PDB file of C-alpha atoms in Angstrom:
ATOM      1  CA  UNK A  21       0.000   0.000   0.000  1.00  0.00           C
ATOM      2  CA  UNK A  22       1.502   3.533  -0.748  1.00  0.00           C
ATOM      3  CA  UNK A  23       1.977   5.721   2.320  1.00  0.00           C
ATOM      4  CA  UNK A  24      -0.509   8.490   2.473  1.00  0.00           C
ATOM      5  CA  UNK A  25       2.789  11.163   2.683  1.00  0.00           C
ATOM      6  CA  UNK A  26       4.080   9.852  -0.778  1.00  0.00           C
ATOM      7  CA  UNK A  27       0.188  10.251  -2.351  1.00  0.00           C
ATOM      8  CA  UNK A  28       0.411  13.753  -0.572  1.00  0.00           C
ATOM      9  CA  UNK A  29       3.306  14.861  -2.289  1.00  0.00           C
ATOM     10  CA  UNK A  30       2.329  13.519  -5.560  1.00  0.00           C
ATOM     11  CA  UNK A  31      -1.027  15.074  -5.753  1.00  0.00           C
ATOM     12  CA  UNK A  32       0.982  18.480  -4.937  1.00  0.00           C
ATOM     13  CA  UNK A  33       3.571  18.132  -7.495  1.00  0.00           C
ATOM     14  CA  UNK A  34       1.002  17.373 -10.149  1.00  0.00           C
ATOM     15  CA  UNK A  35      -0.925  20.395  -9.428  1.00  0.00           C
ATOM     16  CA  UNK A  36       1.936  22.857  -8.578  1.00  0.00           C
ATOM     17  CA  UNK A  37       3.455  21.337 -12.313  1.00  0.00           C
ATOM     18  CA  UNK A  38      -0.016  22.150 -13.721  1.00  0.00           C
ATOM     19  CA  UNK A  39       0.084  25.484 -12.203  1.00  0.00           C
ATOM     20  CA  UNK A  40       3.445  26.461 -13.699  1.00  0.00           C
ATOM     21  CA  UNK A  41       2.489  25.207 -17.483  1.00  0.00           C
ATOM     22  CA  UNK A  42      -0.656  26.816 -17.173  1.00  0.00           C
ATOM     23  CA  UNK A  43       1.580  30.517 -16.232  1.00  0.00           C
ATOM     24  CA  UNK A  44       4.213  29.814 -18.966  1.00  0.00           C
ATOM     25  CA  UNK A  45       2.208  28.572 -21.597  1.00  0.00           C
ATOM     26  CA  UNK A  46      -1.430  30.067 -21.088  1.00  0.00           C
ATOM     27  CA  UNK A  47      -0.799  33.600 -19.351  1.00  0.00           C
ATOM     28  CA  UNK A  48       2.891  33.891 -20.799  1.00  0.00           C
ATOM     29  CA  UNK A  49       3.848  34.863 -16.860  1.00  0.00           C
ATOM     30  CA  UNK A  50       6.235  32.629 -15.561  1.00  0.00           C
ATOM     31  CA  UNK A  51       6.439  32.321 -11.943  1.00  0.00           C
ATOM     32  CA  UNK A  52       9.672  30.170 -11.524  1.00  0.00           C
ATOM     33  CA  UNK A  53      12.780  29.528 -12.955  1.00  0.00           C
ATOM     34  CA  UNK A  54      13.279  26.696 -15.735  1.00  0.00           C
ATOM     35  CA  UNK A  55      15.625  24.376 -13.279  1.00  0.00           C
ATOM     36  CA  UNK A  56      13.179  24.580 -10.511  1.00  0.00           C
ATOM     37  CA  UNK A  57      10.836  23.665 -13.006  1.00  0.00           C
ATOM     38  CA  UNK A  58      12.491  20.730 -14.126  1.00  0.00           C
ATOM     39  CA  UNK A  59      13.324  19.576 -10.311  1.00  0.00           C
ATOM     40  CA  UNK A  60      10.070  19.273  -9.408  1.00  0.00           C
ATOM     41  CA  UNK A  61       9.022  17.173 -12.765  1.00  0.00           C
ATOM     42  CA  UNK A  62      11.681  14.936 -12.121  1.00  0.00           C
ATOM     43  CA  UNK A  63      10.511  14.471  -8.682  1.00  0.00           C
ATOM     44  CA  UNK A  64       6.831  13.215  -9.832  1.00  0.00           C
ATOM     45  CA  UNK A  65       8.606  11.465 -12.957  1.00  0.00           C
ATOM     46  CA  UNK A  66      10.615   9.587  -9.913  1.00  0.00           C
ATOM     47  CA  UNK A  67       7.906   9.138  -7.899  1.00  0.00           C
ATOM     48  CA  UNK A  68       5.851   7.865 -10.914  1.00  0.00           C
ATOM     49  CA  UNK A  69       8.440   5.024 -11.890  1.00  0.00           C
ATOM     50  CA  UNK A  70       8.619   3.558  -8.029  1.00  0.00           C
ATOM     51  CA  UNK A  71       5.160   3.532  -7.655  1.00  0.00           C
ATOM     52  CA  UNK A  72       3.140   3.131 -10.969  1.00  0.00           C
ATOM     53  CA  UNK A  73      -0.334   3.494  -9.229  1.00  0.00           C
ATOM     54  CA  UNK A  74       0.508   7.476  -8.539  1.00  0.00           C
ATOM     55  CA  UNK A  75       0.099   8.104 -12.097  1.00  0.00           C
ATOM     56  CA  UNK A  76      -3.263   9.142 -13.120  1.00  0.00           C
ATOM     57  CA  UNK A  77      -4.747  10.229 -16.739  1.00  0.00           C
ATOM     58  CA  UNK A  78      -4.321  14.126 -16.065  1.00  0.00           C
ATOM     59  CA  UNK A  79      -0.270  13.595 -14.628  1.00  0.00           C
ATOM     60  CA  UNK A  80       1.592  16.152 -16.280  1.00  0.00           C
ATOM     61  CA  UNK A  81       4.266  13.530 -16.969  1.00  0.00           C
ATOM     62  CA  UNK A  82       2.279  12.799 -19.575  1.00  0.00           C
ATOM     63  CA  UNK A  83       3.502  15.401 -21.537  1.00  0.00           C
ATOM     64  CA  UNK A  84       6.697  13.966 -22.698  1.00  0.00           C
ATOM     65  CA  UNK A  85       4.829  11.726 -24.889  1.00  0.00           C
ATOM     66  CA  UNK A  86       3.758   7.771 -25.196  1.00  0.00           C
ATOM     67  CA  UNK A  87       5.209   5.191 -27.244  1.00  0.00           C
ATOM     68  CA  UNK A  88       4.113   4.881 -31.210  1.00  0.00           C
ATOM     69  CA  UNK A  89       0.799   3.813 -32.320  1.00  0.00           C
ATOM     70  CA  UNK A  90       0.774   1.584 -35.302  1.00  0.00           C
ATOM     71  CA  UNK A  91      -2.493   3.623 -36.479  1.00  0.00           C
ATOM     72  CA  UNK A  92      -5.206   6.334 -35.483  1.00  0.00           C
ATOM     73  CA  UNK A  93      -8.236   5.637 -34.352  1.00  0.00           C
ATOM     74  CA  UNK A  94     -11.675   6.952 -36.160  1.00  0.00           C
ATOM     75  CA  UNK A  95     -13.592   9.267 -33.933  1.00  0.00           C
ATOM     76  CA  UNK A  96     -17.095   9.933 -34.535  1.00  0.00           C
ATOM     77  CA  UNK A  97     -18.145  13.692 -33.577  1.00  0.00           C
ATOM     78  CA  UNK A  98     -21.230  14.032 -31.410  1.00  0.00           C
ATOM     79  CA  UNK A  99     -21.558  17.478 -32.411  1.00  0.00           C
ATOM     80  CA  UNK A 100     -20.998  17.721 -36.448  1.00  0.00           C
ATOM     81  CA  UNK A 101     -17.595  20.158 -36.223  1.00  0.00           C
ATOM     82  CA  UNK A 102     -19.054  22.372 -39.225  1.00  0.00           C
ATOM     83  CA  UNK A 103     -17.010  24.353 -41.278  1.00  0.00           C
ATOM     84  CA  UNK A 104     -17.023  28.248 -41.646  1.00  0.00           C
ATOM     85  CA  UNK A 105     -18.265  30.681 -44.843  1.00  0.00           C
ATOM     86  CA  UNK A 106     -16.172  33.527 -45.970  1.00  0.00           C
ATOM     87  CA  UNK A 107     -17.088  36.643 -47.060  1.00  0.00           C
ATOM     88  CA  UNK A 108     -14.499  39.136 -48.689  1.00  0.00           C
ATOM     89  CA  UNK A 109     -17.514  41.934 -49.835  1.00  0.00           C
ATOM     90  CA  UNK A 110     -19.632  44.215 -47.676  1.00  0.00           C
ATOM     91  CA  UNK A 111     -22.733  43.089 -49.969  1.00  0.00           C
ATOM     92  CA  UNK A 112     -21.826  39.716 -48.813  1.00  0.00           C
ATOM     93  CA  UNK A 113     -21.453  40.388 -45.080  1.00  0.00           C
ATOM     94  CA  UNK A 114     -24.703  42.247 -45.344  1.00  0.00           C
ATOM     95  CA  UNK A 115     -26.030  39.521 -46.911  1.00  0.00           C
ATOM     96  CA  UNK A 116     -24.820  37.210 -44.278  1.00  0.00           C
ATOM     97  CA  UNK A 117     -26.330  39.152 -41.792  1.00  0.00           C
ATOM     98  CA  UNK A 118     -29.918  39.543 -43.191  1.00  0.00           C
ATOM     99  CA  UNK A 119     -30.156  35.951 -43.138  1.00  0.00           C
ATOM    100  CA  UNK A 120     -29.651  36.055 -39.567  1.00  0.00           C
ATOM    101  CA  UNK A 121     -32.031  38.177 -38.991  1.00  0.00           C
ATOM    102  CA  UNK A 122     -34.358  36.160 -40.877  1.00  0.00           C
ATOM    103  CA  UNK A 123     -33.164  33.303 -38.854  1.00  0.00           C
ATOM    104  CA  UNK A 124     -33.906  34.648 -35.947  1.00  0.00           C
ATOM    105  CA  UNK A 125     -36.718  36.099 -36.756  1.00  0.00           C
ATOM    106  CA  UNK A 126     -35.537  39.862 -36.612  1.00  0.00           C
ATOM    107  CA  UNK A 127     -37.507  42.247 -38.518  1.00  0.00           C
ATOM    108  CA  UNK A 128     -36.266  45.584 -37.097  1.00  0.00           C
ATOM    109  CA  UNK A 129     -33.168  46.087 -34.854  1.00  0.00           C
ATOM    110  CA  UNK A 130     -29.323  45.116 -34.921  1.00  0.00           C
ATOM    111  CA  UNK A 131     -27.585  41.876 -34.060  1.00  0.00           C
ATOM    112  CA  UNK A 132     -24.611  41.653 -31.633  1.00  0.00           C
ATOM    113  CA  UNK A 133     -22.187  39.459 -32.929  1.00  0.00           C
ATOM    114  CA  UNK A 134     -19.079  37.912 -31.605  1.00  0.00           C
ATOM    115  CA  UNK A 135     -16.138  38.664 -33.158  1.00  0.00           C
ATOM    116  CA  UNK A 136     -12.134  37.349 -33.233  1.00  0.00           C
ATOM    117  CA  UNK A 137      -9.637  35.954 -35.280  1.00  0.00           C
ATOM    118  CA  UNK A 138      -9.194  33.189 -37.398  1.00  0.00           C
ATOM    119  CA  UNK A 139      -6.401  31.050 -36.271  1.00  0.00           C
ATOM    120  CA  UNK A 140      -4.528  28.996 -38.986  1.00  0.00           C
ATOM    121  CA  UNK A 141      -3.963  25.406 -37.511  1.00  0.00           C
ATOM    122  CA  UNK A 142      -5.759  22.182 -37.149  1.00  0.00           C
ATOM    123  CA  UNK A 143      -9.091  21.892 -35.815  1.00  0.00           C
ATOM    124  CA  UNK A 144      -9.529  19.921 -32.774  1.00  0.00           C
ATOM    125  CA  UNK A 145     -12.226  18.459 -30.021  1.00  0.00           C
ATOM    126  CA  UNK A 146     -11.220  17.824 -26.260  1.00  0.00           C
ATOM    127  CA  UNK A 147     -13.554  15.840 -24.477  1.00  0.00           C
ATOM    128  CA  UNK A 148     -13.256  16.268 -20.772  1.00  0.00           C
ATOM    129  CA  UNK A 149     -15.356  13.725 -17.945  1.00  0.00           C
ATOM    130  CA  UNK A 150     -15.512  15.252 -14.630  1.00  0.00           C
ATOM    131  CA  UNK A 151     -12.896  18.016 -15.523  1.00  0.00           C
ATOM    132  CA  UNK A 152     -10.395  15.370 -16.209  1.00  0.00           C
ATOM    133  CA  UNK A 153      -8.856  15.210 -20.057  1.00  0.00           C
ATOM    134  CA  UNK A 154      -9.806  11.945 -21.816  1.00  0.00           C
ATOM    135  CA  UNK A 155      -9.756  11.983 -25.288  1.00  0.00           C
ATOM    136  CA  UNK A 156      -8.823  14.546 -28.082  1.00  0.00           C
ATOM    137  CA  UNK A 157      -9.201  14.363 -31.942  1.00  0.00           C
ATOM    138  CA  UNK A 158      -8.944  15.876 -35.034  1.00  0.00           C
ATOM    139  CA  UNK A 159     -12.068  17.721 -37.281  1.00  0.00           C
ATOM    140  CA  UNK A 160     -11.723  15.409 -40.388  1.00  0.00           C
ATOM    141  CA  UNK A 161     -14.763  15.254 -42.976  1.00  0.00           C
ATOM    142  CA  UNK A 162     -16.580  17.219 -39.719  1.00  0.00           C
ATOM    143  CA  UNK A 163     -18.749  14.165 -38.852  1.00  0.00           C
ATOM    144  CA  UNK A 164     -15.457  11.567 -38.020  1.00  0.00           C
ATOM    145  CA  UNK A 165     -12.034  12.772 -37.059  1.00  0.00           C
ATOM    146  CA  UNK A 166      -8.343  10.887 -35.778  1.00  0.00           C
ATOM    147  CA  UNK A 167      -8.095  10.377 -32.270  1.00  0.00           C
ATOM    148  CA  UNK A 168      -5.027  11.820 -31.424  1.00  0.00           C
ATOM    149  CA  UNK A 169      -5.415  11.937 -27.421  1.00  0.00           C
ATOM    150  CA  UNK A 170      -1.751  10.851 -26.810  1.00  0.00           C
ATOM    151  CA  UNK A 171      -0.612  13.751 -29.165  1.00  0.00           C
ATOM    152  CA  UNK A 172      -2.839  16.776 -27.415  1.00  0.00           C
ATOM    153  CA  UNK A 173      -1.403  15.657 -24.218  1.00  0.00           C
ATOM    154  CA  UNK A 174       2.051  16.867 -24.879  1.00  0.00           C
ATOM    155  CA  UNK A 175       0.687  20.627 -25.735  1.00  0.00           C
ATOM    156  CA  UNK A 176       1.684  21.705 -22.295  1.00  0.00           C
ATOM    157  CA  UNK A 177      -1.349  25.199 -23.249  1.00  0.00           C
ATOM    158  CA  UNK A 178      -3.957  22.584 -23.135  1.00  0.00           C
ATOM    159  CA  UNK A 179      -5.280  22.116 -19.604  1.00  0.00           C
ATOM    160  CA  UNK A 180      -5.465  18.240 -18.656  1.00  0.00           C
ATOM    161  CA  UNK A 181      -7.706  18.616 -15.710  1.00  0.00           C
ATOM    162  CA  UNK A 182     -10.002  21.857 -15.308  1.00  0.00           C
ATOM    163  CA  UNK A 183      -9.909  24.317 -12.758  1.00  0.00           C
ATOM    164  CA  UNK A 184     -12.740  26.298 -11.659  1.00  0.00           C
ATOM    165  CA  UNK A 185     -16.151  25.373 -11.290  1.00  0.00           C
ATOM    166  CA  UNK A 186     -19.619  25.033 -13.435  1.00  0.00           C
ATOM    167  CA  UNK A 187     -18.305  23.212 -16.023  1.00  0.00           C
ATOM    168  CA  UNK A 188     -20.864  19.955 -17.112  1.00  0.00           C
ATOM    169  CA  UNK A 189     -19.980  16.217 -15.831  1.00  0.00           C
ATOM    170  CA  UNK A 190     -18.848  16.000 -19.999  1.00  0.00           C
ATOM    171  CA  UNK A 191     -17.001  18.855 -22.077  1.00  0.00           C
ATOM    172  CA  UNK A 192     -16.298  18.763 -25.614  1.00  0.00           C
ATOM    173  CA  UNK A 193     -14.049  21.781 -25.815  1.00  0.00           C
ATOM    174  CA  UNK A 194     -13.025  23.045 -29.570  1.00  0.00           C
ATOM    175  CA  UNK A 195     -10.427  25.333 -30.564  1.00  0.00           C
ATOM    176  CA  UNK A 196      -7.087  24.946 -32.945  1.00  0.00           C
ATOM    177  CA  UNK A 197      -3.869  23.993 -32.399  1.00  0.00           C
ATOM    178  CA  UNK A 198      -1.200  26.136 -34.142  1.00  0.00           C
ATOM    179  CA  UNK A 199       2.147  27.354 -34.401  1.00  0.00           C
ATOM    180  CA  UNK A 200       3.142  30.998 -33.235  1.00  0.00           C
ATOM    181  CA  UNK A 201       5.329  32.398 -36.229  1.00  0.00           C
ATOM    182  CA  UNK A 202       8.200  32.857 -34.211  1.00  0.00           C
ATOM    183  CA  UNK A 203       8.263  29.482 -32.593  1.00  0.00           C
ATOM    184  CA  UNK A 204       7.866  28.425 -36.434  1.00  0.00           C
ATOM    185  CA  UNK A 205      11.144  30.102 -37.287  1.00  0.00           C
ATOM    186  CA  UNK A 206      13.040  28.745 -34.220  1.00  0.00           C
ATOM    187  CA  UNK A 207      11.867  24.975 -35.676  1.00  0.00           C
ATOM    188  CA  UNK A 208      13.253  26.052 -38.848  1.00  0.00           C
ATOM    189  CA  UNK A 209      16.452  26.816 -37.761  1.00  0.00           C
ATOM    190  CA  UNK A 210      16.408  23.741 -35.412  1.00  0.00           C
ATOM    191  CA  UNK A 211      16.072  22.255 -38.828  1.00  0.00           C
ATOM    192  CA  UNK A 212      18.729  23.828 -41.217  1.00  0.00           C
ATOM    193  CA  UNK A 213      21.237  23.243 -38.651  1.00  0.00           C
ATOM    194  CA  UNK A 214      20.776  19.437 -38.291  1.00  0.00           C
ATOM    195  CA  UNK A 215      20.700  19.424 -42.238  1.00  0.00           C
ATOM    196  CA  UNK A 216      16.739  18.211 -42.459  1.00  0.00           C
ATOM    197  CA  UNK A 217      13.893  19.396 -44.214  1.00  0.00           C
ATOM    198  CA  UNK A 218      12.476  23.049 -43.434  1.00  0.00           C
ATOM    199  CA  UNK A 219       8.996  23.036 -43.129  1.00  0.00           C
ATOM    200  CA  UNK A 220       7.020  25.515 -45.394  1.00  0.00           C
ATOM    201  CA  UNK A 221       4.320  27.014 -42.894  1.00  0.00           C
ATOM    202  CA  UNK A 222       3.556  26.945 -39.607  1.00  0.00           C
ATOM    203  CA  UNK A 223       0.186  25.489 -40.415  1.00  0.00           C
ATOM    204  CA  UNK A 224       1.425  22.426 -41.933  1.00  0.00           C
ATOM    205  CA  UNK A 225       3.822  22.468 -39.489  1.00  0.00           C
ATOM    206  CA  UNK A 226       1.420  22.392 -37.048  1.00  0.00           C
ATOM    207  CA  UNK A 227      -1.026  20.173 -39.117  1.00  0.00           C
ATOM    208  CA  UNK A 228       2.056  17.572 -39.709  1.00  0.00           C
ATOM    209  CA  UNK A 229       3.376  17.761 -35.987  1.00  0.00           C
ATOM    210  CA  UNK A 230      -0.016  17.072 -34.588  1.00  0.00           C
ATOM    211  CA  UNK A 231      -0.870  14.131 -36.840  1.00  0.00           C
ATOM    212  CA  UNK A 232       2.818  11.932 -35.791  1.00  0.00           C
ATOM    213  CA  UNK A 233       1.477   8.577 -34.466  1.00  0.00           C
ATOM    214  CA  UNK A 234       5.306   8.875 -32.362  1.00  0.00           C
ATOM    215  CA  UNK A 235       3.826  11.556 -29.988  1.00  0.00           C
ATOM    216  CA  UNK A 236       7.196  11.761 -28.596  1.00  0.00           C
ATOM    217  CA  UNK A 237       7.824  13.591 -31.816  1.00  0.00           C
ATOM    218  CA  UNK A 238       4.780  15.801 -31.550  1.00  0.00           C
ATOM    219  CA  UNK A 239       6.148  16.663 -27.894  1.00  0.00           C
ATOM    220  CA  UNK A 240       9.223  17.885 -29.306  1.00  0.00           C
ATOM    221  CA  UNK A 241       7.186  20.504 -31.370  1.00  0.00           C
ATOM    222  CA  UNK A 242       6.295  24.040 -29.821  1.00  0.00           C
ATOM    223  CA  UNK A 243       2.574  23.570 -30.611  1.00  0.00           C
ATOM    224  CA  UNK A 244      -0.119  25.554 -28.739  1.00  0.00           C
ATOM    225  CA  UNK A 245      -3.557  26.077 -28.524  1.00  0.00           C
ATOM    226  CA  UNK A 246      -6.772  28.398 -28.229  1.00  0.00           C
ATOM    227  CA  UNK A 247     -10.112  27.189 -27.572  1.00  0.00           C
ATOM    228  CA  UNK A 248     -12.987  29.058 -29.564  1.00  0.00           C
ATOM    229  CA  UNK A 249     -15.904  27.332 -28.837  1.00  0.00           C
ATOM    230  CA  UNK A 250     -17.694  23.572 -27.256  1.00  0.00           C
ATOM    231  CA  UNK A 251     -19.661  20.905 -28.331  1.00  0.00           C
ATOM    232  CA  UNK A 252     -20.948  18.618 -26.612  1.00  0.00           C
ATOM    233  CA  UNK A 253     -21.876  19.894 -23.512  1.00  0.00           C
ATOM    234  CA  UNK A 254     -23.189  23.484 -24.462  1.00  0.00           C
ATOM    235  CA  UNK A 255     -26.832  22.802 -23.891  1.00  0.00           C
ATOM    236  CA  UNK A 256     -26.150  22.565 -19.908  1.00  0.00           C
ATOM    237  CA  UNK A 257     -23.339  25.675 -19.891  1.00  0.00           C
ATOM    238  CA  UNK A 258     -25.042  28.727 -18.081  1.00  0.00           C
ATOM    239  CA  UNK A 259     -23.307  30.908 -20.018  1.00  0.00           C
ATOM    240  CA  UNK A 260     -26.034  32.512 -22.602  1.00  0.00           C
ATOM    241  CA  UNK A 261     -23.812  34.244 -25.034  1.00  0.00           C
ATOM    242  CA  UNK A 262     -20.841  33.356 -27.134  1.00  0.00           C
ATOM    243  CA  UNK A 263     -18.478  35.469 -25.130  1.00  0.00           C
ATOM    244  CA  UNK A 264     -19.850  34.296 -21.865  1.00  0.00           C
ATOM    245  CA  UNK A 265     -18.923  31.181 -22.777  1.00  0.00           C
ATOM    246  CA  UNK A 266     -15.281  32.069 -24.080  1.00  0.00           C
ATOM    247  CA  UNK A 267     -14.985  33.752 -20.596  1.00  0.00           C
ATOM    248  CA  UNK A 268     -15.816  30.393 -19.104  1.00  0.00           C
ATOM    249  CA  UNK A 269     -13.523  28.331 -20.929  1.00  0.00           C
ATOM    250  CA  UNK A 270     -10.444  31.042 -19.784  1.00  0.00           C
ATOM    251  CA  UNK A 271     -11.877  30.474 -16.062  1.00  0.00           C
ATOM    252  CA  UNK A 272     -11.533  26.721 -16.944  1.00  0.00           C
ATOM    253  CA  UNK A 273      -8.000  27.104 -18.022  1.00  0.00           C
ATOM    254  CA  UNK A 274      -8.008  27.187 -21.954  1.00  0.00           C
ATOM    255  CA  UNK A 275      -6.351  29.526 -23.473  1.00  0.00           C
ATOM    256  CA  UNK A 276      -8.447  31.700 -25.303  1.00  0.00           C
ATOM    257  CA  UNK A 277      -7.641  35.065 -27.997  1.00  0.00           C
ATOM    258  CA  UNK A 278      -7.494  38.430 -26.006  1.00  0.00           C
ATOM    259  CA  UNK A 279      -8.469  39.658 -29.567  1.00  0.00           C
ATOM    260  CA  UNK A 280     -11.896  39.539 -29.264  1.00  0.00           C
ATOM    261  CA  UNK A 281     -14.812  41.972 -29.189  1.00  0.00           C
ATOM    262  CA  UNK A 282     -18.924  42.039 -29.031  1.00  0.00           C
ATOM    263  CA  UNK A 283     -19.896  44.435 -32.179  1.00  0.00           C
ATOM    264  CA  UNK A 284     -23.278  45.842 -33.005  1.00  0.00           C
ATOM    265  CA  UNK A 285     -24.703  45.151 -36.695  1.00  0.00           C
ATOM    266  CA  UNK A 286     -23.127  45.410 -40.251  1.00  0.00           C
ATOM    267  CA  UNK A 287     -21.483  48.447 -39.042  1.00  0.00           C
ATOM    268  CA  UNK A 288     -19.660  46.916 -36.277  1.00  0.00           C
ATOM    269  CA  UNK A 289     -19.126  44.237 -37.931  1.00  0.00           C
ATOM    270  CA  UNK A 290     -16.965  46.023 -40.918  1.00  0.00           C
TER     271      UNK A 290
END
């Protein structure tokens, strides 16, 4: 039987590690140095290897990757993940909008609409059970996608168990997962000077790290993340509005644009 001290300091580590990624990687606020850093994740990793029943699903040990799947796994969406219409006119963004209007029945009056970037990366769904990370996979045709759980762990912005409260007993959480362009130029050079192949963007960068079945590989690739919207689960958030519900998700511990605004109408909208 493990000794109550040794679960103790376990539980601690794995939440003050989870505490630390979620300042460097989410808020982009460290709060301690990189050795300290390491100490105490080679202190769980220890603890971990003497006594295998300390690890549990949301360990930040994790991380570092799992050995390599011969093949992914097909994923059925519960939630088609849809894809998204462009307009490049104002007649067509006034166009877009009278048909929400009509949609919503609308006949005098503005809309408020949620607005924020478009990030260039790969779709993904994270499906969380009790707050705890279980499963994450890739958009696809938007009714099946990869599962490529093993891979999403070892983005150190995505949050492996939830903090907060109000979230639903299950969470499908969707955002993308990119590369920042200067993260994609440090890869680059990583590249050139061990004589490989440059890659040509950091979206198939991205696209190509995330899809590795060796996610030791995919750990080795400065991926992050930023959650734009959920799934499954929506029906029972409180949240009523799209940007309540992005507010949520950063209460949570997602990551989630700071470049984002509530506009009035085809005005605010152009």
């Amino acid at each position: 039987m493990l000794d109550s001290a040794i679960e103790q300091r376990a539980a601690w580590l794995r939440a003050e590690i989870e505490r630390h990624n979620h300042a460097y990687y989410v808020l982009d606020a460290p709060t301690i140095p990189d050795a300290e850093y390491d100490r105490l994740f080679r202190e769980l990793q220890t603890l971990e290897a003497e006594f295998p029943a300390l690890r549990t699903p949301d360990s930040p040990t994790l991380r570092v990757g799992a050995p390599p799947l011969k093949e992914f796994t097909s994923v059925t969406h519960g939630v088609p993940m849809l894809s998204l219409n462009n307009a490049f006119e104002e007649a067509e963004v006034r166009a877009f909008d009278a048909r929400v209007r009509e949609g919503i029945e609308l006949a005098n009056g503005e809309v408020d609409y949620a607005v924020e970037p478009k990030f260039d990366g790969l779709a993904i769904s994270l499906t969380y059970r009790d707050g705890v990370f279980v499963r994450g996979a890739t958009r696809g045709d938007g009714a099946t996608g990869e599962e490529v759980t093993e891979n999403l762990r070892t983005v150190r912005a995505i949050p492996l168990r939830l903090t907060g409260e109000g979230w639903p007993a299950e969470l499908e959480v969707r955002g993308e997962v990119l590369m920042l362009k200067a993260d994609f130029e440090r890869l680059n050079a990583r590249q050139r000077e061990k004589g490989e192949k440059e890659f040509a963007n950091p979206r198939n960068a991205a696209a190509g790290s995330l899809r590795q079945l060796d996610s030791r590989i995919t750990a080795g690739r400065p991926l992050t993340f930023f959650a734009y919207g959920v799934g499954v689960g929506a029906n029972s958030l409180k949240p009523a509005t799209h940007d309540e519900v992005m507010q949520a998700l950063a209460v949570w511990g997602f990551p989630v644009t700071a470049e984002r605004r509530v506009v009035r109408g085809v005005a605010g909208l152009m």
